[in-house]
């Protein structure tokens, strides 16, 4: 059940499957997951040595201990925060490799039906790093990982959904508990409240990483729209059929004049239809002659004995 007319949820495992697929492509790996930069006569190369991991949860308070932000970091609650962790980011210059875990903090918002990723800050523990490594991690690698975090999820959308002439309004989204959930109501309904990620997370079961729930009013509207599309249409049929000693020719037509759909709140997957229609049918029956039938039977018996 759902309190929205339409609810869509995505588990973080589904996003990680997408990220893993991207990371596994050699052509993308060269373009997205490695690079180089020269500064003050020193050239550094960087590469993402392990697949990034998306967590649809807010980072713990320790994140801000090593945070580097594009703007001065303010460790306050952000709306719909999540993280992308790069478990092993290698930086090499002058033949000396440095490897660090890098975690990017981002937020999600919806703009024109698309999920927009807003990078906020990146956390890197630079304990023991020399001045050059610190410089490259803070000014080169950190910003690159923020950009890469938004690039990896750029294709994820919450579409403006319309089907069977039923239209929905803009969605409200929430992130947390490992889930991304969007709830929306019919276009002429009330604006949807923010979803509860914990409720969505509890609905995932049996390895399911994505679900869509449709509310009773949506079911009724879709059924009604389908019936309305048939109202006034005339359906006709005709033909003939043989049945041993005769044949029948027939023709019939039926016209749907009205139909009303209703959904029982206790059983929202069952739709009741009250319909009005007009119908007309004609049939003619033609009997074969008995003599003709006996003649055919006699011929069949004769052919049977001639075969021996």
Short mmCIF file of C-alpha atoms in Angstrom, two decimals:
data_model
loop_
_atom_site.label_atom_id
_atom_site.label_comp_id
_atom_site.label_asym_id
_atom_site.label_seq_id
_atom_site.Cartn_x
_atom_site.Cartn_y
_atom_site.Cartn_z
CA UNK A 1 0.00 0.00 0.00
CA UNK A 2 1.04 3.61 -0.50
CA UNK A 3 -0.27 6.95 0.73
CA UNK A 4 0.56 8.49 -2.68
CA UNK A 5 -1.20 8.07 -5.98
CA UNK A 6 2.14 6.83 -7.31
CA UNK A 7 5.27 5.85 -5.38
CA UNK A 8 8.62 4.88 -6.90
CA UNK A 9 11.64 3.73 -4.89
CA UNK A 10 15.19 2.75 -5.74
CA UNK A 11 17.61 0.88 -3.46
CA UNK A 12 21.26 1.95 -3.30
CA UNK A 13 22.24 -1.51 -4.58
CA UNK A 14 20.55 -0.67 -7.88
CA UNK A 15 22.63 2.50 -8.20
CA UNK A 16 25.79 0.59 -7.33
CA UNK A 17 25.01 -1.89 -10.11
CA UNK A 18 24.90 1.02 -12.56
CA UNK A 19 28.14 2.50 -11.21
CA UNK A 20 29.84 -0.91 -11.36
CA UNK A 21 28.78 -1.29 -14.99
CA UNK A 22 30.25 2.11 -15.86
CA UNK A 23 33.47 1.37 -14.01
CA UNK A 24 33.83 -1.91 -15.86
CA UNK A 25 33.86 -0.28 -19.31
CA UNK A 26 37.43 0.23 -20.50
CA UNK A 27 36.57 3.23 -22.70
CA UNK A 28 34.82 5.06 -19.85
CA UNK A 29 37.53 4.12 -17.39
CA UNK A 30 40.07 6.01 -19.47
CA UNK A 31 37.84 9.08 -19.75
CA UNK A 32 36.31 9.24 -16.27
CA UNK A 33 38.45 7.33 -13.81
CA UNK A 34 41.95 8.54 -14.53
CA UNK A 35 43.79 11.71 -15.55
CA UNK A 36 46.82 13.92 -15.04
CA UNK A 37 47.63 17.49 -14.04
CA UNK A 38 50.77 19.64 -14.09
CA UNK A 39 51.32 22.34 -11.48
CA UNK A 40 54.47 24.29 -10.63
CA UNK A 41 56.55 22.06 -12.87
CA UNK A 42 55.31 18.81 -11.32
CA UNK A 43 53.02 16.41 -13.15
CA UNK A 44 50.74 14.14 -11.15
CA UNK A 45 48.59 11.29 -12.45
CA UNK A 46 45.56 10.00 -10.62
CA UNK A 47 43.42 6.90 -11.05
CA UNK A 48 40.44 5.33 -9.33
CA UNK A 49 41.76 1.86 -8.49
CA UNK A 50 38.53 0.39 -7.05
CA UNK A 51 34.89 0.79 -8.04
CA UNK A 52 33.12 3.72 -6.33
CA UNK A 53 30.38 2.91 -3.82
CA UNK A 54 27.15 4.90 -3.45
CA UNK A 55 25.53 5.14 -0.02
CA UNK A 56 22.07 6.70 0.19
CA UNK A 57 22.70 7.83 3.74
CA UNK A 58 24.11 10.92 5.38
CA UNK A 59 27.80 10.69 6.37
CA UNK A 60 28.70 10.38 10.03
CA UNK A 61 29.95 13.39 11.97
CA UNK A 62 33.57 12.36 11.41
CA UNK A 63 33.22 13.33 7.75
CA UNK A 64 33.79 16.98 8.57
CA UNK A 65 37.11 16.28 10.29
CA UNK A 66 38.78 15.89 6.89
CA UNK A 67 36.30 17.77 4.70
CA UNK A 68 37.33 19.98 1.80
CA UNK A 69 34.50 22.05 0.35
CA UNK A 70 34.11 24.38 -2.59
CA UNK A 71 32.56 26.76 -0.11
CA UNK A 72 33.38 26.93 3.62
CA UNK A 73 31.93 23.69 5.03
CA UNK A 74 29.05 24.07 7.42
CA UNK A 75 28.36 20.74 9.17
CA UNK A 76 24.62 21.19 9.23
CA UNK A 77 21.87 18.82 8.06
CA UNK A 78 21.58 18.91 4.29
CA UNK A 79 18.44 18.02 2.40
CA UNK A 80 18.64 14.52 0.89
CA UNK A 81 22.36 13.92 1.53
CA UNK A 82 24.22 10.86 0.26
CA UNK A 83 27.84 9.86 -0.32
CA UNK A 84 29.99 8.40 -3.06
CA UNK A 85 33.12 6.72 -1.72
CA UNK A 86 36.22 6.03 -3.83
CA UNK A 87 37.90 3.29 -1.74
CA UNK A 88 41.32 3.58 -3.38
CA UNK A 89 42.34 6.73 -5.20
CA UNK A 90 45.94 6.60 -6.36
CA UNK A 91 48.00 9.75 -6.90
CA UNK A 92 51.47 9.44 -8.43
CA UNK A 93 54.16 12.04 -9.08
CA UNK A 94 57.96 11.78 -9.11
CA UNK A 95 57.45 8.02 -8.99
CA UNK A 96 55.98 8.14 -5.48
CA UNK A 97 52.41 6.71 -5.25
CA UNK A 98 49.94 7.86 -2.63
CA UNK A 99 46.69 6.02 -2.03
CA UNK A 100 43.78 7.43 -0.08
CA UNK A 101 40.07 6.79 0.41
CA UNK A 102 38.04 9.74 -0.80
CA UNK A 103 34.38 10.32 0.14
CA UNK A 104 32.22 12.87 -1.67
CA UNK A 105 29.14 14.33 0.01
CA UNK A 106 26.33 15.29 -2.38
CA UNK A 107 22.65 16.15 -2.19
CA UNK A 108 19.75 15.33 -4.49
CA UNK A 109 16.99 17.59 -5.76
CA UNK A 110 14.47 17.38 -8.61
CA UNK A 111 14.54 19.92 -11.42
CA UNK A 112 12.18 19.51 -14.42
CA UNK A 113 11.71 15.84 -13.58
CA UNK A 114 15.42 15.09 -13.48
CA UNK A 115 17.37 14.18 -10.38
CA UNK A 116 20.02 16.84 -9.95
CA UNK A 117 23.15 15.98 -7.98
CA UNK A 118 24.65 18.89 -6.07
CA UNK A 119 28.24 18.26 -4.89
CA UNK A 120 28.93 19.73 -1.45
CA UNK A 121 32.28 18.59 -0.08
CA UNK A 122 34.87 15.84 -0.24
CA UNK A 123 36.67 14.23 2.69
CA UNK A 124 40.27 12.97 2.44
CA UNK A 125 42.43 11.96 5.40
CA UNK A 126 45.79 13.48 4.46
CA UNK A 127 47.59 12.48 7.64
CA UNK A 128 51.24 11.83 6.74
CA UNK A 129 51.00 13.25 3.22
CA UNK A 130 53.71 15.66 2.11
CA UNK A 131 53.06 19.16 0.81
CA UNK A 132 52.79 18.16 -2.86
CA UNK A 133 50.45 15.24 -2.21
CA UNK A 134 48.30 17.47 -0.02
CA UNK A 135 48.18 20.12 -2.73
CA UNK A 136 47.15 17.71 -5.50
CA UNK A 137 44.55 15.94 -3.37
CA UNK A 138 42.99 19.22 -2.20
CA UNK A 139 43.11 21.19 -5.46
CA UNK A 140 43.02 18.55 -8.18
CA UNK A 141 41.76 15.16 -7.06
CA UNK A 142 39.13 16.40 -4.58
CA UNK A 143 37.27 18.64 -7.08
CA UNK A 144 37.57 15.89 -9.75
CA UNK A 145 35.83 13.39 -7.45
CA UNK A 146 33.04 15.86 -6.73
CA UNK A 147 32.44 16.29 -10.45
CA UNK A 148 32.69 12.55 -11.04
CA UNK A 149 30.10 11.86 -8.32
CA UNK A 150 27.48 13.91 -10.16
CA UNK A 151 28.51 12.47 -13.54
CA UNK A 152 27.97 8.88 -12.40
CA UNK A 153 24.33 9.55 -11.45
CA UNK A 154 23.47 11.99 -14.20
CA UNK A 155 21.29 9.49 -16.07
CA UNK A 156 18.99 8.76 -13.12
CA UNK A 157 15.62 10.52 -13.53
CA UNK A 158 12.24 10.79 -11.89
CA UNK A 159 10.12 11.16 -15.04
CA UNK A 160 6.94 13.15 -15.41
CA UNK A 161 4.59 10.19 -15.68
CA UNK A 162 1.44 10.13 -17.80
CA UNK A 163 -0.36 6.97 -18.89
CA UNK A 164 -3.88 6.07 -19.99
CA UNK A 165 -4.67 9.80 -20.02
CA UNK A 166 -3.94 10.02 -16.29
CA UNK A 167 -1.47 12.78 -15.39
CA UNK A 168 0.61 13.21 -12.24
CA UNK A 169 2.02 16.30 -10.58
CA UNK A 170 5.66 16.94 -9.60
CA UNK A 171 7.18 14.41 -7.18
CA UNK A 172 8.51 14.88 -3.67
CA UNK A 173 11.71 12.94 -3.01
CA UNK A 174 13.69 11.79 0.00
CA UNK A 175 16.99 9.97 0.51
CA UNK A 176 18.01 7.84 3.47
CA UNK A 177 18.16 4.35 4.94
CA UNK A 178 19.72 3.15 1.70
CA UNK A 179 16.73 4.21 -0.42
CA UNK A 180 15.72 6.93 -2.83
CA UNK A 181 11.94 7.33 -2.83
CA UNK A 182 9.68 9.62 -4.86
CA UNK A 183 5.99 10.13 -4.17
CA UNK A 184 3.53 11.96 -6.39
CA UNK A 185 -0.21 12.55 -6.60
CA UNK A 186 -2.59 13.04 -9.48
CA UNK A 187 -2.20 16.38 -11.21
CA UNK A 188 -5.50 17.65 -9.77
CA UNK A 189 -4.73 16.31 -6.29
CA UNK A 190 -2.91 17.70 -3.26
CA UNK A 191 0.83 18.36 -3.32
CA UNK A 192 2.65 15.28 -1.98
CA UNK A 193 4.41 15.47 1.40
CA UNK A 194 8.05 14.42 1.73
CA UNK A 195 8.37 10.62 1.76
CA UNK A 196 9.82 8.64 4.66
CA UNK A 197 12.87 6.68 3.43
CA UNK A 198 12.56 4.19 6.31
CA UNK A 199 9.08 3.22 5.08
CA UNK A 200 10.43 2.68 1.57
CA UNK A 201 13.42 0.66 2.80
CA UNK A 202 11.07 -1.69 4.66
CA UNK A 203 9.23 -2.51 1.42
CA UNK A 204 12.28 -3.93 -0.35
CA UNK A 205 12.32 -7.71 -0.07
CA UNK A 206 13.65 -10.80 -1.80
CA UNK A 207 16.49 -8.97 -3.51
CA UNK A 208 14.16 -6.38 -5.03
CA UNK A 209 16.00 -3.10 -5.61
CA UNK A 210 13.22 -1.16 -7.35
CA UNK A 211 9.47 -0.93 -6.94
CA UNK A 212 6.45 1.04 -8.13
CA UNK A 213 3.26 1.28 -6.08
CA UNK A 214 -0.01 2.64 -7.48
CA UNK A 215 -2.70 4.06 -5.21
CA UNK A 216 -6.43 3.11 -5.40
CA UNK A 217 -7.50 6.37 -7.02
CA UNK A 218 -4.90 5.91 -9.76
CA UNK A 219 -6.20 2.39 -10.43
CA UNK A 220 -9.75 3.73 -10.65
CA UNK A 221 -8.74 6.59 -12.98
CA UNK A 222 -6.85 4.29 -15.32
CA UNK A 223 -9.74 1.81 -15.47
CA UNK A 224 -12.23 4.63 -16.04
CA UNK A 225 -10.08 6.11 -18.81
CA UNK A 226 -9.96 2.75 -20.58
CA UNK A 227 -13.73 2.33 -20.31
CA UNK A 228 -14.38 5.90 -21.46
CA UNK A 229 -12.30 5.20 -24.55
CA UNK A 230 -14.68 2.35 -25.44
CA UNK A 231 -17.94 4.16 -24.69
CA UNK A 232 -20.02 4.70 -27.83
CA UNK A 233 -18.00 2.30 -29.92
CA UNK A 234 -19.91 -0.39 -31.83
CA UNK A 235 -18.36 -3.85 -31.97
CA UNK A 236 -19.70 -6.21 -34.65
CA UNK A 237 -19.19 -9.87 -35.52
CA UNK A 238 -20.68 -12.26 -38.07
CA UNK A 239 -20.02 -15.67 -39.62
CA UNK A 240 -21.31 -19.20 -39.97
CA UNK A 241 -20.76 -22.49 -38.17
CA UNK A 242 -21.59 -26.09 -39.11
CA UNK A 243 -22.82 -28.63 -36.57
CA UNK A 244 -23.34 -32.01 -38.23
CA UNK A 245 -26.91 -31.84 -39.62
CA UNK A 246 -27.00 -28.17 -40.39
CA UNK A 247 -25.33 -24.81 -40.31
CA UNK A 248 -26.04 -21.45 -38.72
CA UNK A 249 -25.27 -17.98 -39.98
CA UNK A 250 -25.17 -15.21 -37.45
CA UNK A 251 -24.43 -11.56 -36.92
CA UNK A 252 -24.38 -9.47 -33.78
CA UNK A 253 -23.36 -6.04 -32.56
CA UNK A 254 -22.96 -4.50 -29.11
CA UNK A 255 -22.49 -0.87 -28.14
CA UNK A 256 -21.17 0.29 -24.75
CA UNK A 257 -23.30 3.26 -23.67
CA UNK A 258 -21.82 3.99 -20.23
CA UNK A 259 -19.31 2.61 -17.71
CA UNK A 260 -18.22 3.52 -14.20
CA UNK A 261 -15.14 2.11 -12.45
CA UNK A 262 -14.85 1.73 -8.68
CA UNK A 263 -12.07 0.40 -6.42
CA UNK A 264 -12.62 -1.20 -3.04
CA UNK A 265 -10.25 0.35 -0.53
CA UNK A 266 -9.84 -3.02 1.16
CA UNK A 267 -8.83 -4.66 -2.13
CA UNK A 268 -7.20 -1.94 -4.28
CA UNK A 269 -6.11 -4.45 -6.93
CA UNK A 270 -9.76 -5.26 -7.76
CA UNK A 271 -11.76 -2.95 -10.02
CA UNK A 272 -15.54 -3.12 -10.24
CA UNK A 273 -17.18 -1.95 -13.49
CA UNK A 274 -20.84 -0.93 -13.82
CA UNK A 275 -21.70 -0.86 -17.53
CA UNK A 276 -24.66 -0.08 -19.74
CA UNK A 277 -24.90 -1.36 -23.32
CA UNK A 278 -27.24 -2.07 -26.22
CA UNK A 279 -27.07 -5.31 -28.21
CA UNK A 280 -28.65 -6.83 -31.33
CA UNK A 281 -28.27 -10.31 -32.78
CA UNK A 282 -29.73 -12.30 -35.73
CA UNK A 283 -29.26 -15.96 -36.69
CA UNK A 284 -30.57 -18.24 -39.45
CA UNK A 285 -30.53 -22.05 -39.34
CA UNK A 286 -30.39 -24.29 -42.45
CA UNK A 287 -30.89 -28.11 -42.06
CA UNK A 288 -29.24 -30.51 -44.48
CA UNK A 289 -31.51 -33.10 -46.19
CA UNK A 290 -31.68 -36.48 -44.46
CA UNK A 291 -31.29 -38.27 -47.82
CA UNK A 292 -28.09 -36.39 -48.54
CA UNK A 293 -26.67 -37.39 -45.13
CA UNK A 294 -27.56 -41.09 -45.69
CA UNK A 295 -25.98 -41.04 -49.12
CA UNK A 296 -22.73 -39.70 -47.66
CA UNK A 297 -22.75 -42.38 -44.94
CA UNK A 298 -23.29 -45.14 -47.50
CA UNK A 299 -20.42 -43.92 -49.65
CA UNK A 300 -18.13 -43.86 -46.61
CA UNK A 301 -19.03 -47.49 -45.70
CA UNK A 302 -18.44 -48.61 -49.25
CA UNK A 303 -15.00 -47.06 -49.40
CA UNK A 304 -14.15 -48.69 -46.07
CA UNK A 305 -14.90 -52.26 -47.27
CA UNK A 306 -13.17 -51.74 -50.62
CA UNK A 307 -9.90 -51.17 -48.77
CA UNK A 308 -9.83 -54.86 -47.63
#
